[in-house]
DNA sequence: AGGCTCTGTG
């Protein structure tokens, strides 16, 4: 809004000349718009407002008032005025009204929209943007039926709806529309399309759209990275960052790229890469951005560098609730349960009010620190003191807390008493604990629940296999394998990644692709021999092998972390600590293997699996075999 | 008028 229009606006709202003088002596840029609104919206002024006396230019000021109005009461007054002065048919006024999200909250948008005789494409767009997914999609169909012009903006709004609906079919419809209407050169639209395919798990389609873009701007590159992260191709996300260096188009990684790549580094435990990004952040001057700092905290704490995470946190002049959340979760996953709870208290003392995500971190801290009573207490406090309704994440933490502590029955009861339907992940949490505590009766029952939910995944059966094999129940192992084969259940390979000298090495179970594979396997044999001397017993795994030599992929699942460790011993000087990231849970055997190895080879070994860190040092595990 | 984007169960 220009200074002139502010003056005009004040005039039209009946301000006296004193106010005008007062204003004119001030630089208009400094004049707060909200102040202007508070003056303009007082009821007396509203009544004095006579729109028929105004020229079109003054109507324009009215447009922006509607657009920027941020109070429901004021919007209500405006609405009354609009009706009184029959201004609702004014296309721009109604459009602006539709565009205001408060209007939608108040259910005004749809009322106004139905009163418009022949909505313009713009009005349709505003309405689609504000509507619920299914209503919006119906409006789009109506536009098509009535032959209303569909532009790139319509397409992008409808794509957003499809993302919310997870509707690939709807998205395909829009895609063909885009091609027919020749909107391919619109980058904003194409990134929307990438986002849709990404959300539907269609990585190949995302790449295709990206490849076909004429001009690839940074946002398009970012959408590609985001797709790779969201679809488990985290390593590819990092290589995209490298590809973005020295592009002929001159496009460079921006702050959003950094946010995304930091997330990828955290997933992969790729500390070196993360530090490289941190340097880049300094170079580009992003280091003071709050989102960047929050992501750095998360990246460092997930890369086993809690001190560096705290280093970032400590010097932040402005910490928001997200920063505290990152720090609390960082402490929690690194096994500092008590410290995480202290951080929570400090946050309260600083006057920051916790949100639902904070409590996820707090409950995680209790679960990882085996603080059962505290966890139950916080779960209660969350509801009673902070009026936060527990969500599925909170329930998940609680099930994990009880189940890992061995209170399997209590965990089961807890699930049955939940206010919301348990999702498959809740059952998997319990299943994971059944494996730890070798309760295969309950394990089988949980699998049944997963079958009921039609949500059983290969990983679930692998967990159950694990339970049977650790109990030495080979008959059940065979039976379950046959079942899996009949049903065509394919296991996702477990993989371990290790970062050395800035280079990321990934090992999968049946991996023979590494250039040093011969030396690695040889080294692994040697290590096995050494460990056996001091009593490491790998019988469980080897027997699993013998039971069904033809079906190696499942039993080999347990070995990707061993390959990574052997490689690290081979490639680093004695005494260097070894950090491995595993995409699933570490198995019993590998846990043992790492524990014994840390003593025999005098190496600190840190394995971060999908659920937590495992620190091994001097033949001991910091978690005391509590997983 | 619109795109990618911070913390979080397992």
Coordinates of C-alpha atoms (C1' of nucleotides) in Angstrom, one line a residue:
Chain A
X1 CA 0.0 0.0 0.0
X2 CA 1.5 3.3 -1.0
X3 CA 1.6 6.4 1.3
X4 CA -0.9 8.2 -0.9
X5 CA -3.4 5.4 -0.7
X6 CA -3.0 5.3 3.1
X7 CA -3.9 9.0 3.2
X8 CA -6.8 8.4 0.9
X9 CA -7.9 5.5 2.9
X10 CA -7.9 7.5 6.1
X11 CA -9.9 10.1 4.4
X12 CA -12.5 7.7 3.3
X13 CA -12.7 6.3 6.8
X14 CA -13.5 9.8 8.0
X15 CA -10.3 10.7 9.8
X16 CA -9.8 14.3 11.0
X17 CA -7.1 16.6 9.8
X18 CA -5.0 16.2 12.9
X19 CA -4.4 12.7 12.1
X20 CA -3.4 13.5 8.6
X21 CA -0.9 16.1 9.8
X22 CA 0.4 13.6 12.3
X23 CA 0.9 11.2 9.5
X24 CA 2.4 13.5 7.0
X25 CA 5.3 14.3 9.4
X26 CA 6.3 10.7 9.6
X27 CA 8.0 8.6 7.0
X28 CA 5.1 6.5 5.6
X29 CA 7.2 3.4 5.5
X30 CA 7.4 3.4 9.2
X31 CA 3.7 3.7 9.6
X32 CA 2.3 0.4 10.8
X33 CA -0.5 -1.0 8.8
X34 CA -2.0 -2.6 11.8
X35 CA -2.2 0.8 13.5
X36 CA -4.0 2.0 10.4
X37 CA -6.4 -0.8 10.7
X38 CA -7.1 -0.3 14.3
X39 CA -8.0 3.3 13.6
X40 CA -10.0 2.5 10.5
X41 CA -12.0 -0.3 11.9
X42 CA -13.5 1.3 14.9
X43 CA -17.3 0.9 14.6
X44 CA -18.0 4.7 14.3
X45 CA -15.8 5.0 11.3
X46 CA -17.4 1.9 9.8
X47 CA -20.8 3.5 10.0
X48 CA -19.5 6.8 8.4
X49 CA -18.2 4.9 5.5
X50 CA -20.2 5.7 2.4
X51 CA -18.9 3.7 -0.6
X52 CA -21.1 5.3 -3.2
X53 CA -19.2 8.5 -2.7
X54 CA -15.9 6.9 -3.7
X55 CA -14.1 6.8 -7.0
X56 CA -12.7 3.6 -8.3
X57 CA -9.2 4.5 -6.9
X58 CA -10.6 4.6 -3.4
X59 CA -12.3 1.3 -3.9
X60 CA -8.8 -0.1 -4.4
X61 CA -7.9 0.8 -0.9
X62 CA -10.9 -1.0 0.2
X63 CA -9.7 -4.1 -1.7
X64 CA -6.5 -4.3 0.2
X65 CA -8.3 -3.7 3.5
X66 CA -10.4 -6.8 2.9
X67 CA -7.4 -8.8 1.8
X68 CA -5.2 -7.9 4.8
X69 CA -8.0 -7.9 7.4
X70 CA -6.8 -10.3 10.1
X71 CA -9.6 -10.1 12.6
X72 CA -12.9 -12.0 12.4
X73 CA -14.8 -9.2 14.0
X74 CA -13.6 -6.7 11.5
X75 CA -14.3 -9.0 8.6
X76 CA -17.8 -9.4 10.0
X77 CA -18.3 -5.6 9.9
X78 CA -16.9 -5.4 6.4
X79 CA -19.2 -8.2 5.3
X80 CA -22.2 -6.3 6.7
X81 CA -21.1 -3.2 4.8
X82 CA -20.6 -5.1 1.6
X83 CA -24.2 -6.4 1.8
X84 CA -25.6 -3.0 2.7
X85 CA -23.9 -1.5 -0.3
X86 CA -24.5 -4.3 -2.7
X87 CA -20.8 -4.5 -3.3
X88 CA -20.6 -8.3 -3.3
X89 CA -21.1 -8.5 -7.0
X90 CA -18.0 -6.3 -7.5
X91 CA -15.7 -8.9 -9.0
X92 CA -12.6 -7.7 -7.3
X93 CA -14.2 -7.1 -3.9
X94 CA -15.7 -10.5 -3.9
X95 CA -12.5 -12.0 -5.1
X96 CA -10.5 -10.5 -2.3
X97 CA -13.1 -11.6 0.2
X98 CA -12.9 -15.1 -1.1
X99 CA -9.1 -14.9 -0.8
X100 CA -9.1 -14.0 2.8
X101 CA -8.6 -17.2 4.8
X102 CA -10.7 -15.8 7.7
X103 CA -13.6 -15.6 5.4
X104 CA -13.3 -19.2 4.7
X105 CA -13.0 -20.0 8.4
X106 CA -16.2 -18.1 9.0
X107 CA -17.9 -20.1 6.2
X108 CA -18.5 -16.8 4.3
X109 CA -16.5 -17.8 1.2
X110 CA -18.9 -20.4 0.0
X111 CA -22.0 -18.3 0.9
X112 CA -20.6 -15.4 -1.2
X113 CA -19.5 -17.7 -3.9
X114 CA -22.9 -19.2 -4.4
X115 CA -24.4 -15.6 -4.7
X116 CA -22.1 -14.8 -7.6
X117 CA -24.0 -15.3 -10.8
X118 CA -21.2 -16.1 -13.2
X119 CA -18.0 -16.6 -11.3
X120 CA -14.9 -15.4 -13.2
X121 CA -11.9 -17.8 -13.5
X122 CA -10.2 -15.7 -10.8
X123 CA -13.1 -16.2 -8.4
X124 CA -13.1 -19.9 -9.1
X125 CA -9.4 -19.9 -8.4
X126 CA -9.7 -18.1 -5.1
X127 CA -12.5 -20.4 -4.1
X128 CA -10.6 -23.6 -5.1
X129 CA -7.6 -22.4 -3.1
X130 CA -9.7 -21.9 0.0
X131 CA -11.8 -25.0 -0.3
X132 CA -11.5 -28.4 1.3
X133 CA -9.8 -30.9 -1.1
X134 CA -13.0 -32.6 -2.3
X135 CA -15.0 -29.4 -2.6
X136 CA -12.2 -27.8 -4.5
X137 CA -11.9 -30.7 -6.9
X138 CA -15.7 -30.5 -7.6
X139 CA -15.3 -26.8 -8.3
X140 CA -12.6 -27.7 -10.8
X141 CA -14.9 -30.2 -12.5
X142 CA -17.6 -27.5 -12.6
X143 CA -15.2 -25.2 -14.3
X144 CA -14.6 -27.8 -16.9
X145 CA -18.3 -28.5 -17.4
X146 CA -19.2 -24.8 -17.8
X147 CA -16.2 -24.1 -20.0
X148 CA -14.7 -21.6 -17.7
X149 CA -11.1 -20.8 -18.6
X150 CA -8.6 -22.9 -16.7
X151 CA -5.2 -21.2 -16.3
X152 CA -1.9 -22.3 -14.8
X153 CA -3.0 -21.0 -11.4
X154 CA -6.1 -23.2 -11.4
X155 CA -3.9 -26.2 -12.3
X156 CA -1.5 -25.5 -9.5
X157 CA -4.3 -25.1 -6.9
X158 CA -5.9 -28.3 -8.0
X159 CA -2.6 -30.1 -7.9
X160 CA -2.2 -29.0 -4.2
X161 CA -5.6 -30.5 -3.6
X162 CA -4.5 -33.7 -5.2
X163 CA -1.5 -33.8 -2.9
X164 CA -3.8 -33.5 0.1
X165 CA -6.1 -36.2 -1.2
X166 CA -3.1 -38.3 -2.2
X167 CA -4.9 -38.7 -5.5
X168 CA -2.5 -39.8 -8.3
X169 CA -5.5 -40.2 -10.6
X170 CA -6.5 -36.5 -10.1
X171 CA -2.9 -35.5 -10.6
X172 CA -2.7 -37.4 -13.9
X173 CA -5.8 -35.6 -15.1
X174 CA -4.2 -32.2 -14.3
X175 CA -1.0 -33.3 -15.9
X176 CA -2.7 -34.0 -19.2
X177 CA -4.5 -30.7 -18.9
X178 CA -1.2 -28.9 -18.5
X179 CA 0.1 -30.6 -21.6
X180 CA -3.0 -29.8 -23.6
X181 CA -3.1 -26.1 -22.5
X182 CA 0.7 -25.7 -23.1
X183 CA 1.6 -24.7 -19.5
X184 CA 4.8 -26.7 -19.5
X185 CA 7.0 -23.6 -19.4
X186 CA 5.5 -22.5 -16.1
X187 CA 8.0 -23.6 -13.5
X188 CA 5.9 -23.0 -10.5
X189 CA 3.3 -25.3 -12.0
X190 CA 5.9 -27.9 -12.9
X191 CA 7.4 -28.0 -9.4
X192 CA 3.9 -28.5 -8.0
X193 CA 3.6 -31.4 -10.3
X194 CA 6.9 -32.8 -9.1
X195 CA 5.7 -32.4 -5.6
X196 CA 2.5 -34.4 -6.4
X197 CA 4.4 -37.3 -8.0
X198 CA 6.8 -37.2 -5.1
X199 CA 4.0 -37.5 -2.6
X200 CA 2.5 -40.4 -4.5
X201 CA 5.9 -42.2 -4.4
X202 CA 6.5 -41.8 -8.2
X203 CA 10.2 -40.9 -8.2
X204 CA 10.6 -41.8 -11.9
X205 CA 7.8 -39.4 -12.9
X206 CA 9.4 -36.6 -10.8
X207 CA 12.7 -37.1 -12.7
X208 CA 10.8 -37.1 -16.0
X209 CA 9.1 -33.8 -15.3
X210 CA 12.4 -32.4 -14.0
X211 CA 14.3 -33.6 -17.1
X212 CA 11.7 -32.1 -19.4
X213 CA 11.8 -28.6 -17.8
X214 CA 13.3 -26.1 -20.1
X215 CA 14.8 -23.9 -17.4
X216 CA 15.6 -25.6 -14.2
X217 CA 15.6 -23.1 -11.4
X218 CA 16.8 -23.7 -7.8
X219 CA 13.3 -24.5 -6.6
X220 CA 13.0 -27.3 -9.2
X221 CA 16.3 -28.7 -8.0
X222 CA 15.1 -28.5 -4.4
X223 CA 11.8 -30.3 -5.3
X224 CA 14.0 -33.1 -6.8
X225 CA 16.0 -33.3 -3.6
X226 CA 12.9 -33.3 -1.5
X227 CA 11.5 -36.2 -3.6
X228 CA 14.6 -38.3 -3.1
X229 CA 14.5 -37.7 0.7
X230 CA 10.8 -38.4 0.9
X231 CA 11.2 -41.6 -1.0
X232 CA 14.1 -43.2 0.7
X233 CA 16.7 -42.3 -1.9
X234 CA 18.6 -40.2 0.5
X235 CA 22.0 -40.8 -1.1
X236 CA 20.8 -39.5 -4.4
X237 CA 19.6 -36.4 -2.6
X238 CA 23.2 -35.7 -1.6
X239 CA 24.5 -36.3 -5.1
X240 CA 22.0 -33.8 -6.4
X241 CA 23.7 -31.2 -4.2
X242 CA 27.0 -32.0 -5.8
X243 CA 25.5 -31.8 -9.3
X244 CA 24.2 -28.3 -8.4
X245 CA 27.8 -27.0 -8.2
X246 CA 28.9 -25.0 -11.2
X247 CA 25.7 -25.3 -13.3
X248 CA 25.9 -23.5 -16.7
X249 CA 22.6 -21.8 -15.8
X250 CA 24.3 -20.2 -12.8
X251 CA 21.8 -21.6 -10.4
X252 CA 23.2 -22.4 -7.0
X253 CA 22.0 -24.2 -3.9
X254 CA 20.0 -21.8 -1.8
X255 CA 18.9 -21.8 1.8
X256 CA 16.1 -24.3 1.2
X257 CA 18.6 -26.6 -0.6
X258 CA 20.6 -26.5 2.6
X259 CA 17.6 -27.3 4.8
X260 CA 16.9 -30.3 2.7
X261 CA 20.4 -31.6 2.4
X262 CA 21.0 -31.2 6.1
X263 CA 18.0 -33.5 6.6
X264 CA 19.5 -36.0 4.2
X265 CA 22.8 -35.9 6.1
X266 CA 21.0 -36.5 9.4
X267 CA 19.3 -39.6 7.9
X268 CA 22.5 -41.0 6.6
X269 CA 24.7 -40.1 9.6
X270 CA 26.9 -38.3 7.0
X271 CA 28.7 -36.0 9.3
X272 CA 31.4 -35.0 6.8
X273 CA 28.9 -34.0 4.3
X274 CA 26.9 -32.1 6.9
X275 CA 30.0 -30.1 7.9
X276 CA 30.6 -29.3 4.3
X277 CA 27.1 -27.9 4.1
X278 CA 27.6 -26.0 7.3
X279 CA 30.7 -24.3 5.7
X280 CA 28.6 -23.5 2.6
X281 CA 26.0 -22.0 4.9
X282 CA 28.6 -19.7 6.4
X283 CA 29.9 -18.7 2.9
X284 CA 26.4 -17.8 1.7
X285 CA 25.5 -16.0 4.9
X286 CA 22.6 -18.2 5.8
X287 CA 24.0 -19.0 9.3
X288 CA 21.7 -16.7 11.1
X289 CA 18.5 -18.0 9.7
X290 CA 16.4 -19.7 12.3
X291 CA 15.3 -22.6 10.2
X292 CA 18.9 -23.3 9.1
X293 CA 20.1 -23.3 12.8
X294 CA 17.3 -25.6 13.8
X295 CA 18.2 -28.0 11.0
X296 CA 21.8 -27.9 12.0
X297 CA 20.9 -28.9 15.5
X298 CA 19.0 -31.8 14.2
X299 CA 21.6 -32.9 11.7
X300 CA 24.5 -32.8 14.3
X301 CA 22.5 -34.7 16.9
X302 CA 21.6 -37.3 14.4
X303 CA 25.2 -37.6 13.3
X304 CA 26.4 -38.5 16.8
X305 CA 27.8 -35.0 17.3
X306 CA 25.7 -33.8 20.2
X307 CA 28.3 -31.3 21.2
X308 CA 28.3 -29.6 17.9
X309 CA 24.5 -29.6 18.0
X310 CA 24.6 -28.0 21.4
X311 CA 27.3 -25.6 20.1
X312 CA 24.8 -24.3 17.5
X313 CA 22.0 -24.2 20.1
X314 CA 24.0 -22.4 22.7
X315 CA 24.9 -19.3 20.7
X316 CA 21.4 -18.9 19.1
X317 CA 20.2 -15.5 20.1
X318 CA 16.6 -16.3 19.3
X319 CA 15.4 -19.8 20.1
X320 CA 11.9 -20.8 19.1
X321 CA 9.9 -23.8 20.1
X322 CA 11.3 -25.7 17.2
X323 CA 14.9 -25.0 18.4
X324 CA 14.0 -26.4 21.8
X325 CA 12.3 -29.4 20.2
X326 CA 15.4 -30.2 18.1
X327 CA 17.6 -30.0 21.1
X328 CA 15.4 -32.0 23.4
X329 CA 15.0 -34.7 20.7
X330 CA 18.7 -34.6 20.0
X331 CA 19.5 -35.3 23.7
X332 CA 16.8 -37.9 23.8
X333 CA 18.0 -40.0 20.8
X334 CA 21.6 -39.8 22.0
X335 CA 20.6 -41.4 25.3
X336 CA 20.6 -38.3 27.5
X337 CA 17.1 -38.8 28.8
X338 CA 17.5 -36.9 32.0
X339 CA 19.3 -34.0 30.3
X340 CA 16.4 -33.8 27.8
X341 CA 14.0 -33.5 30.6
X342 CA 16.1 -30.7 32.2
X343 CA 16.1 -28.9 28.8
X344 CA 12.3 -29.2 28.8
X345 CA 12.2 -27.5 32.2
X346 CA 14.6 -24.8 31.1
X347 CA 12.4 -24.2 28.1
X348 CA 9.4 -23.6 30.4
X349 CA 11.5 -21.3 32.6
X350 CA 12.3 -19.3 29.5
X351 CA 8.6 -18.8 28.9
X352 CA 8.3 -20.9 25.8
X353 CA 5.1 -22.9 25.8
X354 CA 5.4 -26.5 24.6
X355 CA 3.5 -27.8 21.6
X356 CA 2.6 -31.4 20.7
X357 CA 6.0 -32.0 19.0
X358 CA 7.9 -31.0 22.1
X359 CA 6.0 -33.7 24.0
X360 CA 7.0 -36.2 21.4
X361 CA 10.6 -35.4 22.2
X362 CA 10.0 -35.5 25.9
X363 CA 8.3 -38.9 25.7
X364 CA 11.1 -40.1 23.5
X365 CA 13.6 -39.0 26.1
X366 CA 11.7 -41.1 28.7
X367 CA 11.5 -44.1 26.4
X368 CA 15.2 -43.9 25.5
X369 CA 16.3 -43.3 29.1
X370 CA 14.0 -46.0 30.5
X371 CA 12.2 -43.5 32.6
X372 CA 8.9 -45.3 32.8
X373 CA 7.3 -43.4 35.7
X374 CA 8.4 -40.0 34.3
X375 CA 7.0 -41.0 30.9
X376 CA 3.6 -41.8 32.5
X377 CA 3.7 -38.6 34.4
X378 CA 4.5 -36.4 31.4
X379 CA 1.8 -38.1 29.4
X380 CA -0.6 -37.1 32.1
X381 CA 0.8 -33.6 32.4
X382 CA 0.6 -33.0 28.7
X383 CA -3.1 -33.4 28.8
X384 CA -4.0 -31.9 32.1
X385 CA -1.5 -29.0 32.4
X386 CA -1.0 -28.1 28.8
X387 CA -4.3 -29.2 27.2
X388 CA -2.5 -31.1 24.4
X389 CA -4.6 -34.0 23.0
X390 CA -2.2 -37.0 22.5
X391 CA -1.7 -37.9 18.9
X392 CA -0.5 -41.1 17.3
X393 CA 3.2 -40.1 17.9
X394 CA 2.6 -39.7 21.6
X395 CA 0.9 -43.0 21.8
X396 CA 3.7 -44.5 19.8
X397 CA 6.3 -43.2 22.3
X398 CA 4.3 -44.6 25.2
X399 CA 4.0 -48.0 23.7
X400 CA 7.7 -47.9 23.0
X401 CA 8.4 -46.8 26.6
X402 CA 6.4 -49.6 28.2
X403 CA 7.3 -52.3 25.8
X404 CA 11.0 -51.8 25.7
X405 CA 11.0 -51.8 29.5
X406 CA 9.6 -55.3 29.3
X407 CA 6.1 -54.3 30.3
X408 CA 4.7 -56.0 27.2
X409 CA 1.3 -56.7 28.7
X410 CA 0.9 -53.2 29.9
X411 CA 1.9 -51.9 26.5
X412 CA -0.8 -54.1 24.9
X413 CA -3.4 -52.9 27.4
X414 CA -2.3 -49.3 26.6
X415 CA -2.9 -49.9 22.9
X416 CA -6.3 -51.3 23.6
X417 CA -7.3 -48.3 25.7
X418 CA -6.2 -45.7 23.2
X419 CA -8.7 -43.0 22.1
X420 CA -7.7 -43.4 18.5
X421 CA -7.3 -46.4 16.2
X422 CA -3.8 -47.9 16.6
X423 CA -2.0 -47.6 13.2
X424 CA 0.3 -50.3 11.9
X425 CA 3.3 -48.5 13.3
X426 CA 2.0 -48.8 16.8
X427 CA 1.8 -52.6 16.4
X428 CA 5.3 -52.6 14.8
X429 CA 6.6 -50.9 17.9
X430 CA 5.2 -53.6 20.1
X431 CA 6.5 -56.2 17.7
X432 CA 10.0 -54.8 17.9
X433 CA 9.8 -55.1 21.7
X434 CA 8.5 -58.6 21.4
X435 CA 11.7 -59.4 19.5
X436 CA 13.9 -57.8 22.2
X437 CA 12.1 -59.6 25.0
X438 CA 11.6 -62.8 22.9
X439 CA 7.9 -63.0 23.4
X440 CA 6.8 -64.9 20.4
X441 CA 3.2 -65.6 21.5
X442 CA 2.5 -61.9 21.7
X443 CA 4.6 -61.4 18.5
X444 CA 2.4 -63.8 16.6
X445 CA -0.7 -62.1 17.9
X446 CA 0.7 -58.7 16.8
X447 CA 1.3 -60.1 13.3
X448 CA -2.3 -61.1 13.2
X449 CA -3.3 -57.5 14.0
X450 CA -1.1 -56.3 11.2
X451 CA -2.7 -58.8 8.8
X452 CA -6.1 -57.5 9.9
X453 CA -5.0 -54.0 9.0
X454 CA -3.7 -55.4 5.7
X455 CA -0.5 -53.5 6.6
X456 CA 1.9 -56.3 7.0
X457 CA 5.3 -55.5 5.5
X458 CA 8.3 -57.7 4.8
X459 CA 10.1 -56.1 7.8
X460 CA 7.4 -57.4 10.1
X461 CA 8.0 -61.0 9.1
X462 CA 11.7 -60.4 9.4
X463 CA 11.2 -59.3 13.0
X464 CA 9.1 -62.4 13.7
X465 CA 11.7 -64.5 12.0
X466 CA 14.2 -63.0 14.3
X467 CA 12.1 -63.9 17.3
X468 CA 11.8 -67.5 16.1
X469 CA 15.4 -67.9 15.3
X470 CA 16.7 -66.4 18.5
X471 CA 14.5 -69.0 20.3
X472 CA 16.0 -71.7 18.1
X473 CA 12.5 -72.5 16.8
X474 CA 13.7 -73.6 13.3
X475 CA 10.4 -75.3 12.4
X476 CA 8.6 -72.0 12.8
X477 CA 11.4 -70.3 10.8
X478 CA 10.9 -72.7 7.9
X479 CA 7.2 -72.4 8.0
X480 CA 7.2 -68.6 8.0
X481 CA 9.7 -68.5 5.1
X482 CA 7.5 -70.8 3.1
X483 CA 4.6 -68.5 3.8
X484 CA 6.5 -65.5 2.8
X485 CA 7.6 -67.1 -0.4
X486 CA 4.1 -68.2 -1.3
X487 CA 2.7 -64.7 -0.7
X488 CA 5.5 -63.2 -2.7
X489 CA 6.6 -61.0 0.2
X490 CA 9.9 -59.4 -0.8
X491 CA 12.2 -58.0 1.8
X492 CA 13.8 -54.6 1.4
X493 CA 17.5 -55.0 1.7
X494 CA 18.9 -53.7 4.9
X495 CA 21.7 -51.3 4.3
X496 CA 24.5 -49.7 6.3
X497 CA 26.2 -46.5 5.4
X498 CA 29.5 -45.2 6.6
X499 CA 31.1 -41.8 5.8
X500 CA 34.9 -41.7 5.3
X501 CA 36.9 -38.7 4.3
X502 CA 33.8 -37.1 3.0
X503 CA 32.8 -40.1 0.9
X504 CA 29.8 -42.1 1.6
X505 CA 30.0 -45.9 1.4
X506 CA 26.8 -47.9 1.4
X507 CA 26.7 -51.7 2.0
X508 CA 23.7 -53.9 1.4
X509 CA 23.4 -57.5 2.5
X510 CA 24.3 -59.1 -0.7
X511 CA 26.6 -56.3 -1.8
X512 CA 29.4 -57.3 -4.0
X513 CA 29.6 -53.9 -5.7
X514 CA 32.3 -52.3 -3.5
X515 CA 35.6 -51.9 -5.3
X516 CA 37.4 -53.3 -2.2
X517 CA 35.0 -56.2 -1.7
X518 CA 37.6 -59.0 -1.6
X519 CA 39.7 -57.2 1.0
X520 CA 36.5 -56.4 3.0
X521 CA 35.3 -60.0 3.0
X522 CA 38.8 -61.2 3.9
X523 CA 39.0 -58.8 6.8
X524 CA 35.5 -59.7 8.0
X525 CA 36.7 -63.4 8.1
X526 CA 39.7 -62.4 10.1
X527 CA 37.7 -60.3 12.5
X528 CA 35.2 -63.2 13.0
X529 CA 38.1 -65.5 13.9
X530 CA 39.6 -63.0 16.3
X531 CA 36.2 -62.4 18.0
X532 CA 35.5 -66.1 18.4
X533 CA 38.6 -66.5 20.3
X534 CA 37.3 -64.2 23.1
X535 CA 33.9 -65.9 23.0
X536 CA 31.8 -64.2 20.4
X537 CA 29.2 -66.7 19.4
X538 CA 27.7 -66.3 16.0
X539 CA 25.8 -69.6 16.0
X540 CA 22.4 -68.1 15.8
X541 CA 23.1 -66.5 12.5
X542 CA 25.1 -69.3 11.0
X543 CA 22.4 -71.9 11.9
X544 CA 19.9 -69.6 10.3
X545 CA 22.0 -69.9 7.2
X546 CA 22.1 -73.7 7.2
X547 CA 18.4 -74.0 7.6
X548 CA 17.7 -72.7 4.2
X549 CA 20.7 -72.0 2.1
X550 CA 18.7 -71.1 -0.9
X551 CA 17.0 -68.2 0.7
X552 CA 20.0 -66.2 1.7
X553 CA 18.7 -62.7 1.4
X554 CA 16.9 -62.8 4.7
X555 CA 19.8 -64.2 6.7
X556 CA 22.2 -61.9 5.0
X557 CA 20.2 -59.0 6.1
X558 CA 22.0 -59.1 9.3
X559 CA 25.4 -58.5 7.8
X560 CA 25.4 -55.2 6.1
X561 CA 26.6 -53.5 9.3
X562 CA 29.4 -56.0 9.6
X563 CA 30.6 -55.3 6.1
X564 CA 30.6 -51.6 6.9
X565 CA 32.6 -52.2 10.2
X566 CA 35.1 -54.4 8.4
X567 CA 35.6 -51.8 5.8
X568 CA 36.1 -49.1 8.4
X569 CA 38.7 -51.2 10.3
X570 CA 40.4 -51.7 7.0
X571 CA 40.5 -48.1 5.9
X572 CA 41.1 -46.2 9.1
X573 CA 44.1 -46.0 11.5
X574 CA 43.8 -47.9 14.8
X575 CA 41.9 -46.0 17.5
X576 CA 39.6 -44.2 15.1
X577 CA 36.0 -44.4 16.1
X578 CA 33.6 -46.1 13.7
X579 CA 30.2 -44.6 12.9
X580 CA 27.6 -46.6 11.0
X581 CA 24.0 -45.8 10.1
X582 CA 21.6 -48.6 9.5
X583 CA 18.3 -48.1 7.8
X584 CA 16.5 -50.8 9.9
X585 CA 17.0 -52.1 13.4
X586 CA 20.3 -53.7 14.2
X587 CA 20.0 -57.4 14.9
X588 CA 21.0 -59.3 18.0
X589 CA 24.0 -60.9 16.3
X590 CA 25.4 -57.6 14.9
X591 CA 24.8 -56.0 18.3
X592 CA 26.9 -58.7 19.9
X593 CA 29.5 -58.5 17.1
X594 CA 30.0 -54.8 17.6
X595 CA 30.1 -55.1 21.4
X596 CA 32.9 -57.7 21.4
X597 CA 34.7 -56.0 18.6
X598 CA 34.8 -52.7 20.4
X599 CA 36.9 -54.4 23.1
X600 CA 39.1 -56.6 21.0
X601 CA 40.0 -54.0 18.4
X602 CA 39.9 -51.1 20.9
X603 CA 37.5 -49.0 18.8
X604 CA 34.6 -46.9 19.7
X605 CA 31.7 -48.2 17.5
X606 CA 28.6 -46.2 17.1
X607 CA 25.7 -47.7 15.2
X608 CA 22.6 -45.6 14.7
X609 CA 19.8 -47.8 13.6
X610 CA 16.3 -46.7 12.8
X611 CA 15.3 -46.2 16.4
X612 CA 18.4 -45.1 18.3
X613 CA 22.1 -44.9 18.8
X614 CA 24.1 -47.9 20.1
X615 CA 27.5 -46.9 21.6
X616 CA 30.0 -49.7 22.0
X617 CA 33.2 -49.1 23.9
X618 CA 35.7 -51.5 25.6
X619 CA 33.4 -54.6 25.0
X620 CA 30.4 -52.9 26.5
X621 CA 27.3 -51.3 25.2
X622 CA 26.2 -48.0 26.7
X623 CA 22.6 -49.1 26.6
X624 CA 23.3 -52.1 28.8
X625 CA 21.5 -54.3 26.2
X626 CA 18.4 -52.3 26.7
X627 CA 17.3 -51.5 23.2
Chain B
dA1 C1' -2.7 -14.4 -6.8
dG2 C1' 1.0 -19.9 -7.1
dG3 C1' 6.3 -23.7 -6.3
dC4 C1' 10.8 -26.4 -2.9
dT5 C1' 11.6 -25.2 3.3
dC6 C1' 12.9 -26.1 10.7
dT7 C1' 11.8 -29.9 15.6
dG8 C1' 8.8 -35.4 16.0
dT9 C1' 6.7 -42.4 17.5
dG10 C1' 9.3 -46.8 15.1

